[in-house]
Amino acid sequence: MTTQPDLEKIENAIDATISRFSGRAETLLEELVAVPSVNPEQPGVNKTDHIGGESRANKLFATHLRDLGMHIDYVEIEEGRANLVAILRGAGQGRSLAFNGHIDTVAPQEGRFVDPWTAVREGNRLFGLGATDMKAGHAAMWLAVKALAEVGVRLDGDLHIHSVVGEETMSHEIGTTAVLNAGYQVDAAFVPEPTSSGNLLQMSNTAPGNALFSVTVRGKSAHWASRNLAIRPGGGGDSIGVNAIDKGVYVYNAMRQLEEQWGISKAHPQFLPGAFIIHPGVLKADVGIEAAPYFPDRARFDYLLSFPPGDAFEQIKAEVEQHIHAACALDPWLREHPPEFEWYASWPPAFSDPGADFVRTALAARNSVAGQDYLDAGVIPAGAQSDASFYEAQGIPAVVSGPGDLLCAHAADESVDLELIPIAARTMARTALRWCSV
C-alpha cells in the first residue's frame, strides 16, 4: 500500500523525470506533425489522398510506446485507418485507466507556413497542423508513461493508450467505440484534448451534445418579373410562383423562435443560461443555376445545434421537426409542401458526475500540479465535443484536460505552447498513479 510520504516521493521523482525528458517529447511532437494524418472524411478533401495517414502516424507513435515496454495492438475497422492500443500491464489488482487521443487532423488551410506538416518553432510555441489538436496530447501521454517507466513505478492496474482515428468527423464507430468494442475496456478515461484557452489545463467533465442537419424548402420557379403577381394583393399568388428564399426565411424565423425558447427550456447546472443553440451555418438557394432572374425553387439551410446532458438526440430531433411543421401548418404553401429534414451527424452529450471518484482523483492531480491558484478549482463544461462521450456512453467516467489552446485549433496558424506539455504529463502521470494504485 502506498502511503502519503511514499506518494509524494514518487511524484517528485516523476516530476524531475518529466523535466529531464520534455525535450524528447517536443521532438516526438515534431515527428507526429510531420506525418500527414488528415481525416479522409473531412469536407473538401479527396478521401483517397488521405487514407493511410492516420495509420502511419499511429505506427510511428507505437514505436515510441513499444520502447517503454507497452504491449502494442491495432484495431482496424476501415482499411487504412488503424487505431492504436498500447497497454502498460499492471500487477493486476488495481483499476485501469486509458489515455485517449485522436490522431486525425482537419484539412490544412492557407496560413503563414508553406508546409503545414513541417513543425516551426518560434520561442516557446510550435506551429504545425495538429500541434494543438491534438498531437501535443500524444506527446504528453508518451511523456507521462516515460516518467512512470523511468522511475520504476509498477501500477496495480493496467494503463492504456488509445490513439484513435475519425474523431474530427465523429466517426467513433471506427475509432474509440471500435476500440472499446474490441475488448479494450477500462475503468476510467483521461482525454488530453486542448483545454488551455486562457486558464492552464482546465478540466472538463461535461460537454453539450450536438447535431448537424439540413432543412430544404421547395418553391416554384418563375420569371423574376412575375414577383409582383406572386406577392401583391390581387395577384395569382402561389399559382404564379413561389420564391424558396421567402419560404426559407419563414422557416428560419420559426427555427430562431425555437432557439429563443431553448434559452429558457434547455438548461443544465454547469452551463451558462442560453448555452444551447441552433446555429445556421450555410444557406444555399437557386433554381439549379446561380442566376438572379429566376424564382429559386429550392433553399437549403445547414444547421448545427447543441443540447444539454440528459437530453437524447431522438428527443431533440423530434422537438425540432414538430416545431417547424407546426409553424409551417400556418402557411398555405408550406402546409402542402413541408420542409425536408436531413439529419446527418449527431454527437451525444458528455457527463461524468463531478463527485465521482475518478473525477475527483483527476482534478486533485491537476490542482496539485497547477499550483495555488487551482486549490479550489473545479471542473467546467468543455468548449467542444470529444471522444469522452463514447467512454461515458459505455458507463466509463472520463475527464478532458490537456495542452493546447482550443481557440487556435483548426486554425491556419495552429500552434501549441510547448511549456504546457510537461505540465499535462505531470497531471496525467499523477492521475494514473493515484487511480491505478491500490
Short mmCIF file of N, CA, C and O in Angstrom, two decimals, residues 148-274:
data_model
loop_
_atom_site.label_atom_id
_atom_site.label_comp_id
_atom_site.label_asym_id
_atom_site.label_seq_id
_atom_site.Cartn_x
_atom_site.Cartn_y
_atom_site.Cartn_z
N LEU A 148 6.81 7.35 -15.65
CA LEU A 148 6.46 6.20 -14.80
C LEU A 148 7.45 5.07 -14.99
O LEU A 148 7.89 4.43 -14.03
N ALA A 149 7.81 4.81 -16.25
CA ALA A 149 8.75 3.71 -16.54
C ALA A 149 10.14 4.01 -15.99
O ALA A 149 10.80 3.14 -15.40
N GLU A 150 10.62 5.24 -16.19
CA GLU A 150 11.96 5.60 -15.75
C GLU A 150 12.09 5.54 -14.22
O GLU A 150 13.13 5.15 -13.69
N VAL A 151 11.03 5.95 -13.53
CA VAL A 151 11.06 5.95 -12.07
C VAL A 151 10.92 4.53 -11.52
O VAL A 151 11.27 4.26 -10.37
N GLY A 152 10.43 3.63 -12.37
CA GLY A 152 10.28 2.24 -11.95
C GLY A 152 8.96 1.94 -11.28
O GLY A 152 8.83 0.97 -10.52
N VAL A 153 7.94 2.77 -11.58
CA VAL A 153 6.62 2.57 -10.99
C VAL A 153 5.95 1.38 -11.67
O VAL A 153 5.89 1.30 -12.90
N ARG A 154 5.44 0.46 -10.90
CA ARG A 154 4.60 -0.63 -11.39
C ARG A 154 3.19 -0.40 -10.86
O ARG A 154 2.92 -0.58 -9.68
N LEU A 155 2.33 0.07 -11.73
CA LEU A 155 0.96 0.33 -11.33
C LEU A 155 0.26 -0.99 -11.01
O LEU A 155 0.61 -2.04 -11.55
N ASP A 156 -0.76 -0.92 -10.15
CA ASP A 156 -1.52 -2.13 -9.87
C ASP A 156 -2.49 -2.43 -11.01
O ASP A 156 -2.71 -3.60 -11.35
N GLY A 157 -3.08 -1.41 -11.60
CA GLY A 157 -3.99 -1.59 -12.72
C GLY A 157 -3.31 -1.30 -14.04
O GLY A 157 -2.25 -0.67 -14.10
N ASP A 158 -3.92 -1.76 -15.13
CA ASP A 158 -3.37 -1.53 -16.47
C ASP A 158 -3.55 -0.06 -16.88
O ASP A 158 -4.58 0.56 -16.58
N LEU A 159 -2.56 0.45 -17.59
CA LEU A 159 -2.63 1.79 -18.17
C LEU A 159 -2.64 1.64 -19.68
O LEU A 159 -1.71 1.08 -20.27
N HIS A 160 -3.72 2.12 -20.32
CA HIS A 160 -3.87 2.04 -21.77
C HIS A 160 -3.58 3.39 -22.41
O HIS A 160 -3.80 4.44 -21.81
N ILE A 161 -3.14 3.34 -23.66
CA ILE A 161 -3.21 4.50 -24.55
C ILE A 161 -4.05 4.09 -25.74
O ILE A 161 -3.76 3.09 -26.41
N HIS A 162 -5.12 4.82 -25.99
CA HIS A 162 -5.98 4.62 -27.15
C HIS A 162 -5.76 5.80 -28.10
O HIS A 162 -6.25 6.90 -27.82
N SER A 163 -5.00 5.59 -29.15
CA SER A 163 -4.77 6.63 -30.15
C SER A 163 -5.67 6.30 -31.34
O SER A 163 -5.42 5.34 -32.06
N VAL A 164 -6.71 7.10 -31.53
CA VAL A 164 -7.83 6.69 -32.38
C VAL A 164 -7.96 7.55 -33.63
O VAL A 164 -7.43 8.67 -33.71
N VAL A 165 -8.68 7.00 -34.58
CA VAL A 165 -8.96 7.68 -35.84
C VAL A 165 -10.38 8.25 -35.80
O VAL A 165 -11.19 7.88 -34.95
N GLY A 166 -10.65 9.15 -36.75
CA GLY A 166 -12.02 9.52 -37.04
C GLY A 166 -12.69 10.54 -36.14
O GLY A 166 -13.83 10.91 -36.39
N GLU A 167 -12.00 11.06 -35.13
CA GLU A 167 -12.68 11.93 -34.17
C GLU A 167 -13.18 13.21 -34.82
O GLU A 167 -14.26 13.71 -34.47
N GLU A 168 -12.43 13.76 -35.76
CA GLU A 168 -12.80 15.05 -36.34
C GLU A 168 -14.12 14.99 -37.11
O GLU A 168 -14.73 16.03 -37.36
N THR A 169 -14.57 13.81 -37.49
CA THR A 169 -15.87 13.67 -38.16
C THR A 169 -16.81 12.80 -37.34
O THR A 169 -17.77 12.25 -37.88
N MET A 170 -16.54 12.66 -36.06
CA MET A 170 -17.36 11.87 -35.14
C MET A 170 -17.55 10.44 -35.64
O MET A 170 -18.60 9.84 -35.45
N SER A 171 -16.52 9.89 -36.28
CA SER A 171 -16.60 8.51 -36.76
C SER A 171 -16.19 7.56 -35.65
O SER A 171 -15.27 6.75 -35.80
N HIS A 172 -16.87 7.65 -34.53
CA HIS A 172 -16.46 6.89 -33.35
C HIS A 172 -16.63 5.39 -33.55
O HIS A 172 -15.98 4.59 -32.89
N GLU A 173 -17.52 5.01 -34.48
CA GLU A 173 -17.74 3.58 -34.72
C GLU A 173 -16.48 2.89 -35.23
O GLU A 173 -16.30 1.69 -35.03
N ILE A 174 -15.61 3.66 -35.91
CA ILE A 174 -14.34 3.07 -36.38
C ILE A 174 -13.17 3.54 -35.51
O ILE A 174 -12.04 3.16 -35.76
N GLY A 175 -13.47 4.36 -34.49
CA GLY A 175 -12.43 4.90 -33.63
C GLY A 175 -12.59 4.42 -32.19
O GLY A 175 -12.46 3.23 -31.90
N THR A 176 -12.92 5.32 -31.28
CA THR A 176 -12.96 4.98 -29.87
C THR A 176 -13.95 3.87 -29.55
O THR A 176 -13.64 2.93 -28.80
N THR A 177 -15.14 3.94 -30.11
CA THR A 177 -16.12 2.88 -29.83
C THR A 177 -15.64 1.54 -30.35
O THR A 177 -15.85 0.49 -29.71
N ALA A 178 -14.96 1.53 -31.50
CA ALA A 178 -14.42 0.28 -32.03
C ALA A 178 -13.38 -0.31 -31.09
O ALA A 178 -13.34 -1.53 -30.88
N VAL A 179 -12.54 0.54 -30.51
CA VAL A 179 -11.53 0.07 -29.56
C VAL A 179 -12.19 -0.56 -28.34
O VAL A 179 -11.82 -1.65 -27.88
N LEU A 180 -13.19 0.11 -27.79
CA LEU A 180 -13.89 -0.43 -26.61
C LEU A 180 -14.62 -1.72 -26.95
O LEU A 180 -14.60 -2.68 -26.18
N ASN A 181 -15.26 -1.74 -28.11
CA ASN A 181 -16.00 -2.95 -28.51
C ASN A 181 -15.07 -4.12 -28.82
O ASN A 181 -15.50 -5.28 -28.79
N ALA A 182 -13.81 -3.81 -29.11
CA ALA A 182 -12.83 -4.88 -29.35
C ALA A 182 -12.33 -5.50 -28.05
O ALA A 182 -11.50 -6.41 -28.08
N GLY A 183 -12.83 -5.02 -26.92
CA GLY A 183 -12.48 -5.63 -25.64
C GLY A 183 -11.52 -4.82 -24.79
O GLY A 183 -11.17 -5.25 -23.68
N TYR A 184 -11.11 -3.65 -25.27
CA TYR A 184 -10.15 -2.83 -24.52
C TYR A 184 -10.89 -1.90 -23.57
O TYR A 184 -10.80 -0.67 -23.67
N GLN A 185 -11.62 -2.50 -22.66
CA GLN A 185 -12.40 -1.77 -21.67
C GLN A 185 -11.51 -1.29 -20.54
O GLN A 185 -10.50 -1.93 -20.20
N VAL A 186 -11.88 -0.18 -19.96
CA VAL A 186 -11.11 0.40 -18.84
C VAL A 186 -12.10 0.90 -17.79
O VAL A 186 -13.30 0.98 -18.03
N ASP A 187 -11.56 1.27 -16.63
CA ASP A 187 -12.39 1.78 -15.54
C ASP A 187 -12.55 3.29 -15.59
O ASP A 187 -13.44 3.83 -14.91
N ALA A 188 -11.71 3.98 -16.36
CA ALA A 188 -11.81 5.43 -16.48
C ALA A 188 -10.98 5.87 -17.67
O ALA A 188 -10.13 5.13 -18.18
N ALA A 189 -11.24 7.10 -18.14
CA ALA A 189 -10.52 7.63 -19.30
C ALA A 189 -10.14 9.09 -19.07
O ALA A 189 -10.91 9.87 -18.49
N PHE A 190 -8.96 9.43 -19.54
CA PHE A 190 -8.42 10.79 -19.46
C PHE A 190 -8.09 11.22 -20.88
O PHE A 190 -7.27 10.59 -21.55
N VAL A 191 -8.73 12.29 -21.35
CA VAL A 191 -8.60 12.74 -22.74
C VAL A 191 -7.87 14.08 -22.76
O VAL A 191 -8.43 15.10 -22.38
N PRO A 192 -6.59 14.11 -23.19
CA PRO A 192 -5.83 15.37 -23.17
C PRO A 192 -6.07 16.24 -24.41
O PRO A 192 -5.15 16.65 -25.11
N GLU A 193 -7.34 16.52 -24.69
CA GLU A 193 -7.69 17.49 -25.72
C GLU A 193 -7.25 18.89 -25.25
O GLU A 193 -7.07 19.11 -24.04
N PRO A 194 -7.10 19.85 -26.17
CA PRO A 194 -6.67 21.19 -25.76
C PRO A 194 -7.71 21.88 -24.87
O PRO A 194 -8.86 22.06 -25.27
N THR A 195 -7.30 22.25 -23.66
CA THR A 195 -8.20 22.95 -22.74
C THR A 195 -7.53 24.16 -22.09
O THR A 195 -8.02 24.67 -21.09
N SER A 196 -6.42 24.61 -22.65
CA SER A 196 -5.68 25.72 -22.04
C SER A 196 -5.94 27.03 -22.77
O SER A 196 -5.03 27.70 -23.23
N SER A 197 -7.22 27.36 -22.90
CA SER A 197 -7.61 28.64 -23.51
C SER A 197 -7.82 29.65 -22.39
O SER A 197 -8.87 29.69 -21.76
N GLY A 198 -6.81 30.44 -22.10
CA GLY A 198 -6.90 31.44 -21.04
C GLY A 198 -6.43 30.92 -19.70
O GLY A 198 -5.59 31.53 -19.06
N ASN A 199 -6.96 29.80 -19.26
CA ASN A 199 -6.57 29.21 -17.98
C ASN A 199 -5.85 27.90 -18.21
O ASN A 199 -6.21 27.11 -19.10
N LEU A 200 -4.87 27.64 -17.39
CA LEU A 200 -3.99 26.49 -17.55
C LEU A 200 -4.74 25.18 -17.35
O LEU A 200 -5.32 24.94 -16.30
N LEU A 201 -4.73 24.32 -18.36
CA LEU A 201 -5.23 22.95 -18.25
C LEU A 201 -6.56 22.87 -17.52
O LEU A 201 -6.72 22.15 -16.54
N GLN A 202 -7.54 23.63 -18.01
CA GLN A 202 -8.88 23.49 -17.46
C GLN A 202 -9.31 22.03 -17.58
O GLN A 202 -8.89 21.33 -18.50
N MET A 203 -10.15 21.58 -16.66
CA MET A 203 -10.59 20.18 -16.68
C MET A 203 -12.10 20.15 -16.82
O MET A 203 -12.82 20.83 -16.09
N SER A 204 -12.56 19.32 -17.75
CA SER A 204 -13.99 19.24 -18.04
C SER A 204 -14.51 17.84 -17.78
O SER A 204 -13.85 16.85 -18.11
N ASN A 205 -15.70 17.81 -17.22
CA ASN A 205 -16.39 16.54 -17.01
C ASN A 205 -17.65 16.42 -17.85
O ASN A 205 -18.33 15.40 -17.83
N THR A 206 -17.95 17.49 -18.58
CA THR A 206 -19.20 17.50 -19.35
C THR A 206 -19.03 18.33 -20.61
O THR A 206 -18.18 19.22 -20.69
N ALA A 207 -19.88 18.03 -21.60
CA ALA A 207 -19.91 18.79 -22.85
C ALA A 207 -21.31 18.64 -23.44
O ALA A 207 -21.98 17.62 -23.22
N PRO A 208 -21.76 19.65 -24.18
CA PRO A 208 -23.09 19.52 -24.79
C PRO A 208 -23.07 18.48 -25.91
O PRO A 208 -22.03 18.19 -26.49
N GLY A 209 -24.24 17.93 -26.18
CA GLY A 209 -24.39 17.15 -27.40
C GLY A 209 -24.58 18.08 -28.57
O GLY A 209 -24.90 19.27 -28.40
N ASN A 210 -24.36 17.58 -29.75
CA ASN A 210 -24.67 18.41 -30.92
C ASN A 210 -25.20 17.55 -32.06
O ASN A 210 -25.14 16.32 -32.01
N ALA A 211 -25.75 18.21 -33.04
CA ALA A 211 -26.28 17.52 -34.22
C ALA A 211 -26.12 18.43 -35.42
O ALA A 211 -26.26 19.66 -35.32
N LEU A 212 -25.83 17.83 -36.55
CA LEU A 212 -25.77 18.53 -37.83
C LEU A 212 -26.96 18.08 -38.67
O LEU A 212 -27.25 16.89 -38.78
N PHE A 213 -27.65 19.06 -39.24
CA PHE A 213 -28.81 18.71 -40.06
C PHE A 213 -29.07 19.81 -41.08
O PHE A 213 -28.55 20.92 -40.97
N SER A 214 -29.87 19.47 -42.07
CA SER A 214 -30.26 20.46 -43.08
C SER A 214 -31.78 20.50 -43.18
O SER A 214 -32.47 19.52 -42.86
N VAL A 215 -32.28 21.65 -43.60
CA VAL A 215 -33.70 21.84 -43.88
C VAL A 215 -33.80 22.39 -45.30
O VAL A 215 -33.24 23.44 -45.61
N THR A 216 -34.49 21.65 -46.15
CA THR A 216 -34.67 22.07 -47.53
C THR A 216 -36.12 22.49 -47.74
O THR A 216 -37.06 21.76 -47.41
N VAL A 217 -36.29 23.70 -48.30
CA VAL A 217 -37.61 24.26 -48.58
C VAL A 217 -37.77 24.33 -50.10
O VAL A 217 -36.88 24.81 -50.81
N ARG A 218 -38.90 23.83 -50.59
CA ARG A 218 -39.17 23.83 -52.02
C ARG A 218 -40.02 25.04 -52.41
O ARG A 218 -40.92 25.45 -51.66
N GLY A 219 -39.73 25.59 -53.60
CA GLY A 219 -40.53 26.68 -54.16
C GLY A 219 -41.08 26.29 -55.52
O GLY A 219 -41.14 25.10 -55.86
N LYS A 220 -41.43 27.29 -56.29
CA LYS A 220 -41.97 27.07 -57.65
C LYS A 220 -41.34 28.12 -58.55
O LYS A 220 -41.54 29.33 -58.35
N SER A 221 -40.55 27.67 -59.51
CA SER A 221 -39.78 28.60 -60.34
C SER A 221 -40.67 29.44 -61.23
O SER A 221 -41.71 28.97 -61.73
N ALA A 222 -40.23 30.67 -61.42
CA ALA A 222 -40.92 31.58 -62.33
C ALA A 222 -39.94 32.66 -62.75
O ALA A 222 -38.83 32.76 -62.23
N HIS A 223 -40.35 33.49 -63.71
CA HIS A 223 -39.54 34.62 -64.16
C HIS A 223 -39.54 35.69 -63.08
O HIS A 223 -40.55 35.91 -62.40
N TRP A 224 -38.42 36.37 -62.95
CA TRP A 224 -38.31 37.38 -61.89
C TRP A 224 -39.38 38.46 -61.99
O TRP A 224 -39.85 39.00 -60.97
N ALA A 225 -39.80 38.79 -63.24
CA ALA A 225 -40.77 39.86 -63.45
C ALA A 225 -42.16 39.49 -62.94
O ALA A 225 -43.04 40.36 -62.84
N SER A 226 -42.35 38.23 -62.58
CA SER A 226 -43.65 37.80 -62.06
C SER A 226 -43.78 38.02 -60.56
O SER A 226 -44.82 37.70 -59.98
N ARG A 227 -42.76 38.57 -59.94
CA ARG A 227 -42.78 38.66 -58.48
C ARG A 227 -43.97 39.47 -57.98
O ARG A 227 -44.60 39.10 -56.98
N ASN A 228 -44.29 40.57 -58.65
CA ASN A 228 -45.41 41.38 -58.17
C ASN A 228 -46.71 40.59 -58.19
O ASN A 228 -47.53 40.69 -57.28
N LEU A 229 -46.91 39.75 -59.22
CA LEU A 229 -48.12 38.94 -59.30
C LEU A 229 -48.13 37.83 -58.25
O LEU A 229 -49.20 37.37 -57.84
N ALA A 230 -46.95 37.42 -57.80
CA ALA A 230 -46.86 36.33 -56.84
C ALA A 230 -47.03 36.81 -55.40
O ALA A 230 -47.48 36.03 -54.55
N ILE A 231 -46.72 38.08 -55.12
CA ILE A 231 -46.72 38.52 -53.71
C ILE A 231 -47.68 39.67 -53.43
O ILE A 231 -47.98 39.94 -52.26
N ARG A 232 -48.21 40.38 -54.45
CA ARG A 232 -49.06 41.54 -54.19
C ARG A 232 -50.53 41.13 -54.11
O ARG A 232 -50.95 40.19 -54.79
N PRO A 233 -51.30 41.87 -53.32
CA PRO A 233 -52.74 41.60 -53.28
C PRO A 233 -53.35 41.71 -54.67
O PRO A 233 -53.03 42.62 -55.44
N GLY A 234 -54.22 40.78 -54.98
CA GLY A 234 -54.87 40.77 -56.29
C GLY A 234 -54.14 39.96 -57.33
O GLY A 234 -54.70 39.69 -58.41
N GLY A 235 -52.90 39.53 -57.04
CA GLY A 235 -52.17 38.71 -57.99
C GLY A 235 -52.55 37.24 -57.85
O GLY A 235 -53.42 36.85 -57.06
N GLY A 236 -51.86 36.42 -58.61
CA GLY A 236 -52.18 34.99 -58.60
C GLY A 236 -51.56 34.23 -57.45
O GLY A 236 -51.88 33.04 -57.25
N GLY A 237 -50.66 34.86 -56.70
CA GLY A 237 -50.06 34.21 -55.55
C GLY A 237 -49.23 32.99 -55.92
O GLY A 237 -48.47 33.01 -56.90
N ASP A 238 -49.42 31.92 -55.16
CA ASP A 238 -48.59 30.73 -55.33
C ASP A 238 -48.77 30.09 -56.70
O ASP A 238 -47.88 29.37 -57.18
N SER A 239 -49.91 30.34 -57.36
CA SER A 239 -50.11 29.74 -58.69
C SER A 239 -49.16 30.35 -59.72
O SER A 239 -48.89 29.73 -60.75
N ILE A 240 -48.66 31.52 -59.44
CA ILE A 240 -47.71 32.18 -60.35
C ILE A 240 -46.30 31.67 -60.10
O ILE A 240 -45.56 31.31 -61.04
N GLY A 241 -45.88 31.65 -58.85
CA GLY A 241 -44.54 31.22 -58.49
C GLY A 241 -44.32 31.37 -56.99
O GLY A 241 -45.02 32.15 -56.34
N VAL A 242 -43.38 30.61 -56.50
CA VAL A 242 -43.07 30.66 -55.07
C VAL A 242 -41.55 30.76 -54.93
O VAL A 242 -40.82 29.85 -55.36
N ASN A 243 -41.10 31.85 -54.36
CA ASN A 243 -39.67 32.04 -54.16
C ASN A 243 -39.23 31.27 -52.91
O ASN A 243 -39.68 31.56 -51.79
N ALA A 244 -38.36 30.27 -53.10
CA ALA A 244 -37.95 29.42 -51.98
C ALA A 244 -37.18 30.20 -50.91
O ALA A 244 -37.15 29.78 -49.75
N ILE A 245 -36.57 31.33 -51.30
CA ILE A 245 -35.90 32.14 -50.29
C ILE A 245 -36.92 32.74 -49.33
O ILE A 245 -36.71 32.73 -48.10
N ASP A 246 -38.03 33.25 -49.85
CA ASP A 246 -39.07 33.78 -48.98
C ASP A 246 -39.55 32.72 -48.00
O ASP A 246 -39.69 32.99 -46.79
N LYS A 247 -39.83 31.53 -48.50
CA LYS A 247 -40.31 30.47 -47.62
C LYS A 247 -39.20 29.97 -46.69
O LYS A 247 -39.47 29.58 -45.55
N GLY A 248 -37.95 30.02 -47.17
CA GLY A 248 -36.84 29.64 -46.31
C GLY A 248 -36.69 30.60 -45.14
O GLY A 248 -36.39 30.18 -44.01
N VAL A 249 -36.91 31.91 -45.39
CA VAL A 249 -36.83 32.89 -44.30
C VAL A 249 -37.94 32.63 -43.28
O VAL A 249 -37.72 32.78 -42.06
N TYR A 250 -39.10 32.23 -43.75
CA TYR A 250 -40.19 31.87 -42.84
C TYR A 250 -39.75 30.73 -41.93
O TYR A 250 -39.95 30.78 -40.70
N VAL A 251 -39.14 29.70 -42.52
CA VAL A 251 -38.67 28.57 -41.73
C VAL A 251 -37.53 29.00 -40.80
O VAL A 251 -37.46 28.59 -39.63
N TYR A 252 -36.63 29.83 -41.30
CA TYR A 252 -35.54 30.35 -40.47
C TYR A 252 -36.08 31.05 -39.23
O TYR A 252 -35.59 30.86 -38.11
N ASN A 253 -37.08 31.90 -39.41
CA ASN A 253 -37.65 32.63 -38.28
C ASN A 253 -38.29 31.69 -37.27
O ASN A 253 -38.21 31.92 -36.06
N ALA A 254 -38.92 30.63 -37.77
CA ALA A 254 -39.50 29.64 -36.86
C ALA A 254 -38.41 28.92 -36.07
O ALA A 254 -38.56 28.65 -34.88
N MET A 255 -37.29 28.64 -36.74
CA MET A 255 -36.17 27.98 -36.06
C MET A 255 -35.56 28.93 -35.03
O MET A 255 -35.19 28.51 -33.92
N ARG A 256 -35.47 30.19 -35.36
CA ARG A 256 -34.94 31.18 -34.42
C ARG A 256 -35.85 31.29 -33.21
O ARG A 256 -35.39 31.45 -32.06
N GLN A 257 -37.16 31.22 -33.44
CA GLN A 257 -38.12 31.26 -32.32
C GLN A 257 -37.89 30.07 -31.39
O GLN A 257 -37.90 30.22 -30.16
N LEU A 258 -37.66 28.88 -31.96
CA LEU A 258 -37.39 27.71 -31.14
C LEU A 258 -36.08 27.89 -30.35
O LEU A 258 -36.00 27.54 -29.17
N GLU A 259 -35.07 28.45 -31.01
CA GLU A 259 -33.80 28.69 -30.32
C GLU A 259 -33.99 29.61 -29.12
O GLU A 259 -33.40 29.38 -28.05
N GLU A 260 -34.82 30.63 -29.27
CA GLU A 260 -35.08 31.54 -28.16
C GLU A 260 -35.83 30.82 -27.03
O GLU A 260 -35.56 31.06 -25.85
N GLN A 261 -36.73 29.93 -27.37
CA GLN A 261 -37.41 29.13 -26.35
C GLN A 261 -36.41 28.26 -25.60
O GLN A 261 -36.51 28.10 -24.38
N TRP A 262 -35.45 27.70 -26.34
CA TRP A 262 -34.44 26.85 -25.71
C TRP A 262 -33.63 27.62 -24.67
O TRP A 262 -33.10 27.02 -23.73
N GLY A 263 -33.49 28.92 -24.86
CA GLY A 263 -32.77 29.71 -23.88
C GLY A 263 -33.36 29.59 -22.48
O GLY A 263 -32.67 29.82 -21.48
N ILE A 264 -34.64 29.23 -22.42
CA ILE A 264 -35.32 29.03 -21.13
C ILE A 264 -35.52 27.55 -20.84
O ILE A 264 -35.28 27.08 -19.72
N SER A 265 -35.91 26.79 -21.84
CA SER A 265 -36.30 25.40 -21.59
C SER A 265 -35.12 24.44 -21.54
O SER A 265 -35.23 23.37 -20.93
N LYS A 266 -33.99 24.78 -22.16
CA LYS A 266 -32.82 23.90 -22.15
C LYS A 266 -31.81 24.47 -21.16
O LYS A 266 -31.24 25.54 -21.37
N ALA A 267 -31.58 23.72 -20.10
CA ALA A 267 -30.69 24.22 -19.05
C ALA A 267 -29.95 23.05 -18.41
O ALA A 267 -30.38 21.90 -18.48
N HIS A 268 -28.81 23.38 -17.79
CA HIS A 268 -28.01 22.41 -17.06
C HIS A 268 -27.22 23.19 -16.02
O HIS A 268 -26.74 24.29 -16.31
N PRO A 269 -27.09 22.64 -14.82
CA PRO A 269 -26.45 23.43 -13.75
C PRO A 269 -25.01 23.84 -14.04
O PRO A 269 -24.53 24.82 -13.45
N GLN A 270 -24.30 23.14 -14.92
CA GLN A 270 -22.91 23.51 -15.20
C GLN A 270 -22.76 24.45 -16.38
O GLN A 270 -21.65 24.88 -16.68
N PHE A 271 -23.85 24.78 -17.06
CA PHE A 271 -23.77 25.62 -18.26
C PHE A 271 -24.44 26.97 -18.02
O PHE A 271 -25.43 27.07 -17.29
N LEU A 272 -23.90 27.99 -18.66
CA LEU A 272 -24.49 29.31 -18.57
C LEU A 272 -25.86 29.33 -19.23
O LEU A 272 -26.12 28.55 -20.16
N PRO A 273 -26.76 30.23 -18.81
CA PRO A 273 -28.06 30.34 -19.49
C PRO A 273 -27.87 30.63 -20.98
O PRO A 273 -27.00 31.40 -21.37
N GLY A 274 -28.70 30.02 -21.78
CA GLY A 274 -28.64 30.24 -23.22
C GLY A 274 -27.53 29.51 -23.92
O GLY A 274 -27.23 29.79 -25.10
#
